[in-house]
PDB file of C-alpha atoms in Angstrom:
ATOM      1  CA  UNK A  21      22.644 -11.146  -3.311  1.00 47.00           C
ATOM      2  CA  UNK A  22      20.383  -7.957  -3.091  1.00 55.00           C
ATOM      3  CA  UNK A  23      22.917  -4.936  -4.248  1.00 58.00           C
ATOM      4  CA  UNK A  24      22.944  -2.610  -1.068  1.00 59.00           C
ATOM      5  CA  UNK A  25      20.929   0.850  -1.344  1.00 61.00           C
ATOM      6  CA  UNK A  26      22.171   3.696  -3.251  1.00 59.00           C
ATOM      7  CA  UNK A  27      23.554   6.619  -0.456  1.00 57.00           C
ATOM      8  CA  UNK A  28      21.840   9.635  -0.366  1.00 52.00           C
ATOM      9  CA  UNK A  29      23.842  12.645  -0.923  1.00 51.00           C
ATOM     10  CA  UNK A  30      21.266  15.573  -1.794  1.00 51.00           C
ATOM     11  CA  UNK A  31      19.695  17.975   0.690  1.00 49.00           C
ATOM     12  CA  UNK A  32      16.010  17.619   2.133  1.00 85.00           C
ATOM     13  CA  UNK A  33      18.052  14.557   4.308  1.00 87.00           C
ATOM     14  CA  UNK A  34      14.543  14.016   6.037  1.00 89.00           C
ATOM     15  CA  UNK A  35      12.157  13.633   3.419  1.00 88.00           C
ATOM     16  CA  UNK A  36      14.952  11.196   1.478  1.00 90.00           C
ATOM     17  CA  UNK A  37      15.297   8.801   4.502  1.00 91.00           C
ATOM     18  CA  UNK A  38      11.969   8.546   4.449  1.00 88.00           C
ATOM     19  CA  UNK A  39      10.722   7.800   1.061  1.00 87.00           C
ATOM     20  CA  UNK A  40      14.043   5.410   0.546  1.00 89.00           C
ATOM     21  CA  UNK A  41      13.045   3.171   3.776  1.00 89.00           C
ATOM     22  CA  UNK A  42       9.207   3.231   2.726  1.00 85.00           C
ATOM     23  CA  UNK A  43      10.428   1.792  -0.582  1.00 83.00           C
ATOM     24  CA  UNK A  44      12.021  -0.588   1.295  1.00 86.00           C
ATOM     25  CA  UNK A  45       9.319  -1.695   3.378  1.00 84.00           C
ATOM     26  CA  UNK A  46       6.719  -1.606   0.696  1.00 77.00           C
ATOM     27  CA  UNK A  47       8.524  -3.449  -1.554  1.00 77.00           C
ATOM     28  CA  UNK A  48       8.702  -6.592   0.536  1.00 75.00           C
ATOM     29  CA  UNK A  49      12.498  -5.902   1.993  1.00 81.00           C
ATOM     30  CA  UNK A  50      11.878  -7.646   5.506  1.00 81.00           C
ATOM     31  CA  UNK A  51       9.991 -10.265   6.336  1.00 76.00           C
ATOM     32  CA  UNK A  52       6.763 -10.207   9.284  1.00 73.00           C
ATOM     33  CA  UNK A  53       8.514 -10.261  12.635  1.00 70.00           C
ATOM     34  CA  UNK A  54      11.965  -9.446  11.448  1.00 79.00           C
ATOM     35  CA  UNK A  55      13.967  -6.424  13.611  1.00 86.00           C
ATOM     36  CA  UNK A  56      15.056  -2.919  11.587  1.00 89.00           C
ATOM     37  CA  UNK A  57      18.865  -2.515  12.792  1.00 88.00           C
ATOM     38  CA  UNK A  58      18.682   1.218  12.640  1.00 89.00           C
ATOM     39  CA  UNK A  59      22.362   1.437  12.602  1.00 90.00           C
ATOM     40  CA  UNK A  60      22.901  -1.306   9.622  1.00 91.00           C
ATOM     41  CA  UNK A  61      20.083   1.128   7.788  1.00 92.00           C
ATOM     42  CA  UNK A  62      22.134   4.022   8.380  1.00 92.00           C
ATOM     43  CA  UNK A  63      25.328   2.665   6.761  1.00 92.00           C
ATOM     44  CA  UNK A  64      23.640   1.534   4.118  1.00 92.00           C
ATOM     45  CA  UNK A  65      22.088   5.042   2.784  1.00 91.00           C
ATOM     46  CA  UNK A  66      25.058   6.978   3.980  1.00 91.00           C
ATOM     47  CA  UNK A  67      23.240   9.066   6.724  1.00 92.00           C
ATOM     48  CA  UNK A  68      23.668   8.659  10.338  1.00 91.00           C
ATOM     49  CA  UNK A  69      20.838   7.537  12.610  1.00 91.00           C
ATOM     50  CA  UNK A  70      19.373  10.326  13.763  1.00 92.00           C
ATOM     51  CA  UNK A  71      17.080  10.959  10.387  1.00 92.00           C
ATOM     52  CA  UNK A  72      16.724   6.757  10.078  1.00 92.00           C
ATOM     53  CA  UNK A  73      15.205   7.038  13.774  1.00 92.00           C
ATOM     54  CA  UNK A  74      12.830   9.507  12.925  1.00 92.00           C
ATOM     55  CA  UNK A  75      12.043   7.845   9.781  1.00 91.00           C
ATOM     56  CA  UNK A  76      10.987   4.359  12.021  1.00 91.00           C
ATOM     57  CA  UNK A  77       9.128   6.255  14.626  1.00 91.00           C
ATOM     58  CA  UNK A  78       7.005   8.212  12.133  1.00 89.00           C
ATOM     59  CA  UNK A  79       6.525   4.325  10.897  1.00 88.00           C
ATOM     60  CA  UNK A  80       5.326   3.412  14.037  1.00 89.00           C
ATOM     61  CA  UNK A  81       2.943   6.577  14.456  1.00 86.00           C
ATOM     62  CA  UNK A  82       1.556   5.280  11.175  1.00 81.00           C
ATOM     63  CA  UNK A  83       0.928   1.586  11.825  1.00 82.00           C
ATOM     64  CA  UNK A  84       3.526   0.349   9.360  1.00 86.00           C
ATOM     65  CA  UNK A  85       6.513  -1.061  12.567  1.00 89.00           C
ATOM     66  CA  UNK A  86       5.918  -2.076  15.745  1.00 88.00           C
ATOM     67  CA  UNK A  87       8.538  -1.142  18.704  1.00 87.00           C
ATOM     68  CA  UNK A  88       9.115  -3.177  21.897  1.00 84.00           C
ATOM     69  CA  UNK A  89      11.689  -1.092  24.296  1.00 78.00           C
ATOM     70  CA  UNK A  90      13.622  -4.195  24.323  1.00 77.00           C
ATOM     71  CA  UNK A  91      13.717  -5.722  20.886  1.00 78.00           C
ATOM     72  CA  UNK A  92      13.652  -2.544  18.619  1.00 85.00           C
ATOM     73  CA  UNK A  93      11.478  -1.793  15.259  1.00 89.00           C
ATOM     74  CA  UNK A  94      10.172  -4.750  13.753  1.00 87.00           C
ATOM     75  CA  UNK A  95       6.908  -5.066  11.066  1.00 88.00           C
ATOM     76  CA  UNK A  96       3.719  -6.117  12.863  1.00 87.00           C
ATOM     77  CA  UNK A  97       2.026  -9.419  11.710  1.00 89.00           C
ATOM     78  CA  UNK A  98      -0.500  -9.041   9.539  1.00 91.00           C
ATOM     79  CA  UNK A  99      -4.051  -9.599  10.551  1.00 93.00           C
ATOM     80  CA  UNK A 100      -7.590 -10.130   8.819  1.00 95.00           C
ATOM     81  CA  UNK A 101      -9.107  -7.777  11.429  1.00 96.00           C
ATOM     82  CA  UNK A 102      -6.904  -5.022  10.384  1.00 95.00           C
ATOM     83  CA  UNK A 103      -7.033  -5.420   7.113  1.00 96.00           C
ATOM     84  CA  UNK A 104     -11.361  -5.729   8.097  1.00 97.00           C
ATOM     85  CA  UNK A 105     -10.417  -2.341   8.762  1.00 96.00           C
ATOM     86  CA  UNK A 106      -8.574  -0.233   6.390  1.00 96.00           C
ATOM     87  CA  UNK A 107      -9.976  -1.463   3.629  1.00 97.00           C
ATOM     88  CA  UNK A 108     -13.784   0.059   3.907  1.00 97.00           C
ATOM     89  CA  UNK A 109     -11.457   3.329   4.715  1.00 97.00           C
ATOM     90  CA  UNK A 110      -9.168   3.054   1.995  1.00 97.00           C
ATOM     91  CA  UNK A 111     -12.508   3.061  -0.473  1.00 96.00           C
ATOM     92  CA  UNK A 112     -14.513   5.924   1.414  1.00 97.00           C
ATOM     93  CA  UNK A 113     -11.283   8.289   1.357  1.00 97.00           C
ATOM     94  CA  UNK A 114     -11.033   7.873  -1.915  1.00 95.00           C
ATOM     95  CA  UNK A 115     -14.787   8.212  -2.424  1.00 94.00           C
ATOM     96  CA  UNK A 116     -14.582  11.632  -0.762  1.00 94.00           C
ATOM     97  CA  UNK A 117     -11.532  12.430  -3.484  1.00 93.00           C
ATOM     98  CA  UNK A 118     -14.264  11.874  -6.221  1.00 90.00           C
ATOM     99  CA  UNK A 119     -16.397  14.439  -4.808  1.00 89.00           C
ATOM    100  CA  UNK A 120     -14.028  17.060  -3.877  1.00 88.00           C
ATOM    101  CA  UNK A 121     -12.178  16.821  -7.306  1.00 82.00           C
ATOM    102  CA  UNK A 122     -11.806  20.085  -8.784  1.00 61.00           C
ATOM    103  CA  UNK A 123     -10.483  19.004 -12.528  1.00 60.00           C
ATOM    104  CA  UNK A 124     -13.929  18.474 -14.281  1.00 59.00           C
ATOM    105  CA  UNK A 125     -15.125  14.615 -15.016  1.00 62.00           C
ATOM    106  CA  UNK A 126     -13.498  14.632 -18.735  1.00 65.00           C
ATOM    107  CA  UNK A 127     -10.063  16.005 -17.411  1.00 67.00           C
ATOM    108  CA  UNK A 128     -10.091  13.170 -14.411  1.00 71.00           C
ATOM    109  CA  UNK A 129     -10.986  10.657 -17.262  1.00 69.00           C
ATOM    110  CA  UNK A 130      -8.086  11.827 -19.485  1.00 69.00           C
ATOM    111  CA  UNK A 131      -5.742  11.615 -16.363  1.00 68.00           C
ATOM    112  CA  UNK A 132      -6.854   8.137 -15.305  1.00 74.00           C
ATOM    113  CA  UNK A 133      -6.920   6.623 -18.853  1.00 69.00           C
ATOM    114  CA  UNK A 134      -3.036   8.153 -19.056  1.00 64.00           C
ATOM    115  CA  UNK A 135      -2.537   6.152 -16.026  1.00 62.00           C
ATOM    116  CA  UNK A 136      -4.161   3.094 -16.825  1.00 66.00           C
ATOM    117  CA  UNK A 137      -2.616   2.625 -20.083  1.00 60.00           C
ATOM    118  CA  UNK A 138       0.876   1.962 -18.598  1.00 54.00           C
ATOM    119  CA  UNK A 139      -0.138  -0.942 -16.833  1.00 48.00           C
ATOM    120  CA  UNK A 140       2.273  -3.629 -16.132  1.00 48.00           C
ATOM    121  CA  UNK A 141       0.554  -7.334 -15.799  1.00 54.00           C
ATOM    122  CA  UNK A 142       3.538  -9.636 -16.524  1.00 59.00           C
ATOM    123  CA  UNK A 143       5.053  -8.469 -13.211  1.00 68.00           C
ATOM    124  CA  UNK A 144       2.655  -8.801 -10.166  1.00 70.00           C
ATOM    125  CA  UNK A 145       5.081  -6.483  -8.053  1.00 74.00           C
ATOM    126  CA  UNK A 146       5.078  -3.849 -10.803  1.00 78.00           C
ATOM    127  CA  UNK A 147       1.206  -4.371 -11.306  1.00 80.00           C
ATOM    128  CA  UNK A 148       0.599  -3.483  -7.798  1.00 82.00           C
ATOM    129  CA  UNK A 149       2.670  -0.709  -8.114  1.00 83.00           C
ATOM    130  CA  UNK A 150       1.046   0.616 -10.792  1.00 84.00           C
ATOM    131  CA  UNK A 151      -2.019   0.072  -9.611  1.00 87.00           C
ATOM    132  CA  UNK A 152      -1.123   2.555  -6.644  1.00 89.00           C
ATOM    133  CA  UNK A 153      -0.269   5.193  -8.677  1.00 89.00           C
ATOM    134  CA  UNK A 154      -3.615   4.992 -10.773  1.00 91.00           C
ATOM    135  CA  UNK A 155      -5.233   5.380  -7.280  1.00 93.00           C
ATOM    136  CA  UNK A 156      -2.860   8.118  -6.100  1.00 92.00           C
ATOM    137  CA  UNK A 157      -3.771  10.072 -10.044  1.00 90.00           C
ATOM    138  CA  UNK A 158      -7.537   9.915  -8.159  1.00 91.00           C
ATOM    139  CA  UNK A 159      -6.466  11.260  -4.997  1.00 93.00           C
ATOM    140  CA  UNK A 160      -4.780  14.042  -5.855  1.00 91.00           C
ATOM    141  CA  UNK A 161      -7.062  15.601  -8.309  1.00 89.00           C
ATOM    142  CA  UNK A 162      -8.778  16.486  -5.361  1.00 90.00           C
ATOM    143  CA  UNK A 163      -6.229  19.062  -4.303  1.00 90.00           C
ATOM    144  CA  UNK A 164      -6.761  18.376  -0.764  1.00 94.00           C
ATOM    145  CA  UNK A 165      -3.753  17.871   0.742  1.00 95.00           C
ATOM    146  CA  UNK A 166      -4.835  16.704   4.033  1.00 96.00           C
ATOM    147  CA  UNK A 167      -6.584  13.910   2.250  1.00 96.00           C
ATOM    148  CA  UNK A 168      -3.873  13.299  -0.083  1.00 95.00           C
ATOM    149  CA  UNK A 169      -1.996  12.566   3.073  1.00 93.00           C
ATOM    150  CA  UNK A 170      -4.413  10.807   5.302  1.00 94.00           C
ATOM    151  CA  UNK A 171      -4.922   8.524   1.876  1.00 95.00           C
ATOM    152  CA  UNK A 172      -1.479   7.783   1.674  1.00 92.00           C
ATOM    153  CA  UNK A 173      -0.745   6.545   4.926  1.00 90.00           C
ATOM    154  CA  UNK A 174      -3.408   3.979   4.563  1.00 94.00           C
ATOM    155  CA  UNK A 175      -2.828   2.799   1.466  1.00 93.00           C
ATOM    156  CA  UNK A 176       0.866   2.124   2.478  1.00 90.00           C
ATOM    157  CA  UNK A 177      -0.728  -0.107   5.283  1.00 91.00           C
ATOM    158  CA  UNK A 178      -2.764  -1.590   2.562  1.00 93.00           C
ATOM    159  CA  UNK A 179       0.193  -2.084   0.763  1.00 89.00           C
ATOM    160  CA  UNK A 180       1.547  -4.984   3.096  1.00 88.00           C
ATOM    161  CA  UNK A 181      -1.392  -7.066   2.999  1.00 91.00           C
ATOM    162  CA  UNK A 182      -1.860  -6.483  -1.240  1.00 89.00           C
ATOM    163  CA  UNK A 183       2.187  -7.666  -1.901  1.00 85.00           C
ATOM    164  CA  UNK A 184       1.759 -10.483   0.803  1.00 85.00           C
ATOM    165  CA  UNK A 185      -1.617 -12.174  -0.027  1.00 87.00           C
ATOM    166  CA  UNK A 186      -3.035 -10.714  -3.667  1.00 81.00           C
ATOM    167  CA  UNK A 187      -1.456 -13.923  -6.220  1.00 74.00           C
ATOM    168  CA  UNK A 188      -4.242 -14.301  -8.243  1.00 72.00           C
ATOM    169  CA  UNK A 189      -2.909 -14.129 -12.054  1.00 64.00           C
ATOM    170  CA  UNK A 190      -5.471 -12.106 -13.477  1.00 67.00           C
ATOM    171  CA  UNK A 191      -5.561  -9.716 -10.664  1.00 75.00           C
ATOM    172  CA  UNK A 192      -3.524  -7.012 -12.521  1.00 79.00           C
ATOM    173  CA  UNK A 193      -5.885  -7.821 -15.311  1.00 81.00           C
ATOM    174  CA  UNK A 194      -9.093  -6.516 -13.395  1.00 83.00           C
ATOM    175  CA  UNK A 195      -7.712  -4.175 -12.248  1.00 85.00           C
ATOM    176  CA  UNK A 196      -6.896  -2.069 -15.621  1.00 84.00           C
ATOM    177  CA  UNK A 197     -10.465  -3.093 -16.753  1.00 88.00           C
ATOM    178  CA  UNK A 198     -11.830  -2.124 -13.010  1.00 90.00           C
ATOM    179  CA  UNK A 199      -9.936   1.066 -13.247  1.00 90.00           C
ATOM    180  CA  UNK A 200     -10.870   2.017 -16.605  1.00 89.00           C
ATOM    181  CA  UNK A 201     -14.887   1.271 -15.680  1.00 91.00           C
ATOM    182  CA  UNK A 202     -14.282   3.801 -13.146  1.00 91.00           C
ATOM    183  CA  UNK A 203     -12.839   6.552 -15.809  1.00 88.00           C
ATOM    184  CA  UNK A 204     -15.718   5.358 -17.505  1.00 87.00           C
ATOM    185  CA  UNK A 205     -18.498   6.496 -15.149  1.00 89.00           C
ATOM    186  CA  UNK A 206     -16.933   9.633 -14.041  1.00 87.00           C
ATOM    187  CA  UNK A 207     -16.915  10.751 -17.332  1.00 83.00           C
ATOM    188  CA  UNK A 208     -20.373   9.972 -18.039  1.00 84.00           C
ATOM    189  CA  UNK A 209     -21.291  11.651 -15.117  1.00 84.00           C
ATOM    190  CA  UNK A 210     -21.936   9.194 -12.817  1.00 88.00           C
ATOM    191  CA  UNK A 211     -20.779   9.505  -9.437  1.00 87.00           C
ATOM    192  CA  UNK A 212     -22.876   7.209  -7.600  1.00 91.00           C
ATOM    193  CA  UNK A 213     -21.704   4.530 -10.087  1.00 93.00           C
ATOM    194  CA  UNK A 214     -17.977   5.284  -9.485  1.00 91.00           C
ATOM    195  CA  UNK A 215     -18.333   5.189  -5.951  1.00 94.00           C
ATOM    196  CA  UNK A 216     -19.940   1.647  -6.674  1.00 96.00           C
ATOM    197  CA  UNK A 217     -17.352   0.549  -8.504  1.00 95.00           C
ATOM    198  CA  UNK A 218     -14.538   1.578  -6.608  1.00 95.00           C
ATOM    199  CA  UNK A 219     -15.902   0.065  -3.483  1.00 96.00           C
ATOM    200  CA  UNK A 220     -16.278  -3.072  -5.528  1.00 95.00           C
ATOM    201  CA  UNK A 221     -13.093  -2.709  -6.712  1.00 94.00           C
ATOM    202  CA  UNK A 222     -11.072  -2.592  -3.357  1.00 95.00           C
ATOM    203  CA  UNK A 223     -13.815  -5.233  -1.535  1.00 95.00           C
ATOM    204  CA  UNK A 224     -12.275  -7.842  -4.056  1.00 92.00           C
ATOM    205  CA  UNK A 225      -8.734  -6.944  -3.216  1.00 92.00           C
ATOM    206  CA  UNK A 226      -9.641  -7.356   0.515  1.00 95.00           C
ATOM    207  CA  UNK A 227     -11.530 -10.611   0.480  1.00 95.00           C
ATOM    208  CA  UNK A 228      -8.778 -12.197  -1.395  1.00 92.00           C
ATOM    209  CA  UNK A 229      -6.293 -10.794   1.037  1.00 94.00           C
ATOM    210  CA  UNK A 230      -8.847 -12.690   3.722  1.00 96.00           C
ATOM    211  CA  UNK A 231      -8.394 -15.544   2.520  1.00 94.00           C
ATOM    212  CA  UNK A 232      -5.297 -15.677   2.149  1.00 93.00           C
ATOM    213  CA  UNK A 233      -4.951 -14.561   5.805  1.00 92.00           C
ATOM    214  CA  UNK A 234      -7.094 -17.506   6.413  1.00 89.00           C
ATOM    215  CA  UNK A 235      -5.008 -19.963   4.965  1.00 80.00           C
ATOM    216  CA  UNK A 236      -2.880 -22.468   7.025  1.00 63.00           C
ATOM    217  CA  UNK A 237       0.783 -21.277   7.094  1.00 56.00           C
ATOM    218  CA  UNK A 238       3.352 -24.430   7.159  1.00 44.00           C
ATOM    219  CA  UNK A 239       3.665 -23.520  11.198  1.00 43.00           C
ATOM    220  CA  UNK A 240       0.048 -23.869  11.726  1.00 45.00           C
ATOM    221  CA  UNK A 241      -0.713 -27.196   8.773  1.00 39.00           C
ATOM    222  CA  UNK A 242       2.481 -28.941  11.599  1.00 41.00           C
ATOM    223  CA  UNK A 243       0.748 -28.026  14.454  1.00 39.00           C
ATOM    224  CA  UNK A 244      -2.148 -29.413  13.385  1.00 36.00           C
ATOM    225  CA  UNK A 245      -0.478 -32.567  12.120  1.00 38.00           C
ATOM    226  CA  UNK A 246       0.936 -33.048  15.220  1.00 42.00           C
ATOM    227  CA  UNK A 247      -2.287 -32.730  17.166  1.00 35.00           C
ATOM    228  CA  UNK A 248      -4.224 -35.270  14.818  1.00 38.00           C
ATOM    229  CA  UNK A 249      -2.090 -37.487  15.680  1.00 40.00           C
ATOM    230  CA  UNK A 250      -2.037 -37.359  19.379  1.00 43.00           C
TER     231      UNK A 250
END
């Protein structure tokens, strides 16, 4: 049974509801389709339901829930187009990060080798998580908070697709080499090689979240039965 949250009990009330519920919902916690009882959420962290409302709207505004007037908050299916989508803009924003960095190359390599050399590949969750954070390191070298933000918020859409549909065994694997290959090039001075790789480096995560959006879910392999045998 999963132990129940931990209640939050410091100030910045806000800024706590929100981080706890988006560990929650990157982490897997609910399932496509399934409904966010604001009330059960509230109970849980010890907060009434004012600050867990404003946490699942700002959700909403950010393309992580979907909300029906009738049926409430619930987590959007996942879909190959979308993921056709924030994937090219995941890479770019990031791109941009590279060239508005204002720590020179060597202190971005130093930074991003720290990072790397944590990685954890016997747990894919952790990997992914870790992976993130490497990522983040980039982004935020760049000082520009806008784009920190803006970075963020699609990333944690990103996020869904990566924990439902990345299994391969050796992904966390390339990854640290993938990462490292980037460190690599920055700190040899090669930008245009870094953008390279890290737009190679996120195109493999996406296609192999395509294809796993392409596979037949048990729903759609009974369906199919059924009409093969009609």
């Amino acid at each position: 049974m999963r132990e129940p949250h931990k209640p939050i009990l410091r100030s910045s009330l806000r800024q706590q509801v929100y981080s706890a519920l988006l560990g929650m919902l990157l982490e897997g916690r609910w399932d496509q389709d399934s409904r966010l009882n604001d009330s059960a959420l509230a109970r849980e962290l010890g907060v009434s339901r004012t600050p867990v409302r404003e946490a699942l709207i700002q959700f909403e505004s950010q393309g992580l829930l979907a909300c029906d007037p009738n049926r409430g908050f619930s987590l959007p299916p996942l879909r190959a187009e979308e993921a056709r989508e924030i994937y090219p803009i995941l890479w770019s924003l990031e791109q941009l990060a590279i060239y508005l960095s204002a720590a020179s190359s060597q202190e971005l390599r130093k930074t991003l080798d720290h990072a790397n050399s944590r990685a954890a590949v016997s747990d894919p969750a952790a990997a992914l998580k870790h992976d993130r954070a490497w990522h983040a390191r980039l982004v935020e070298a760049s000082g520009n908070k806008k784009l920190i933000e803006m970075t963020a918020r699609v990333e944690a859409v990103s996020r869904r697709y990566a924990a439902a549909f990345v299994r391969d065994a050796m992904a966390p694997e390339r990854r640290a080499r993938e990462h490292a290959q980037i460190a690599e090039a920055l700190a040899t001075e090669q930008p245009a090689r870094a953008f390279a790789l890290l737009k190679m480096h996120w195109r493999a995560e996406m296609e192999e979240v395509l294809r796993g959006l392409e596979e037949p879910t048990p729903m759609k392999r009974s369906k199919a039965a059924k009409a093969g045998n009609a």
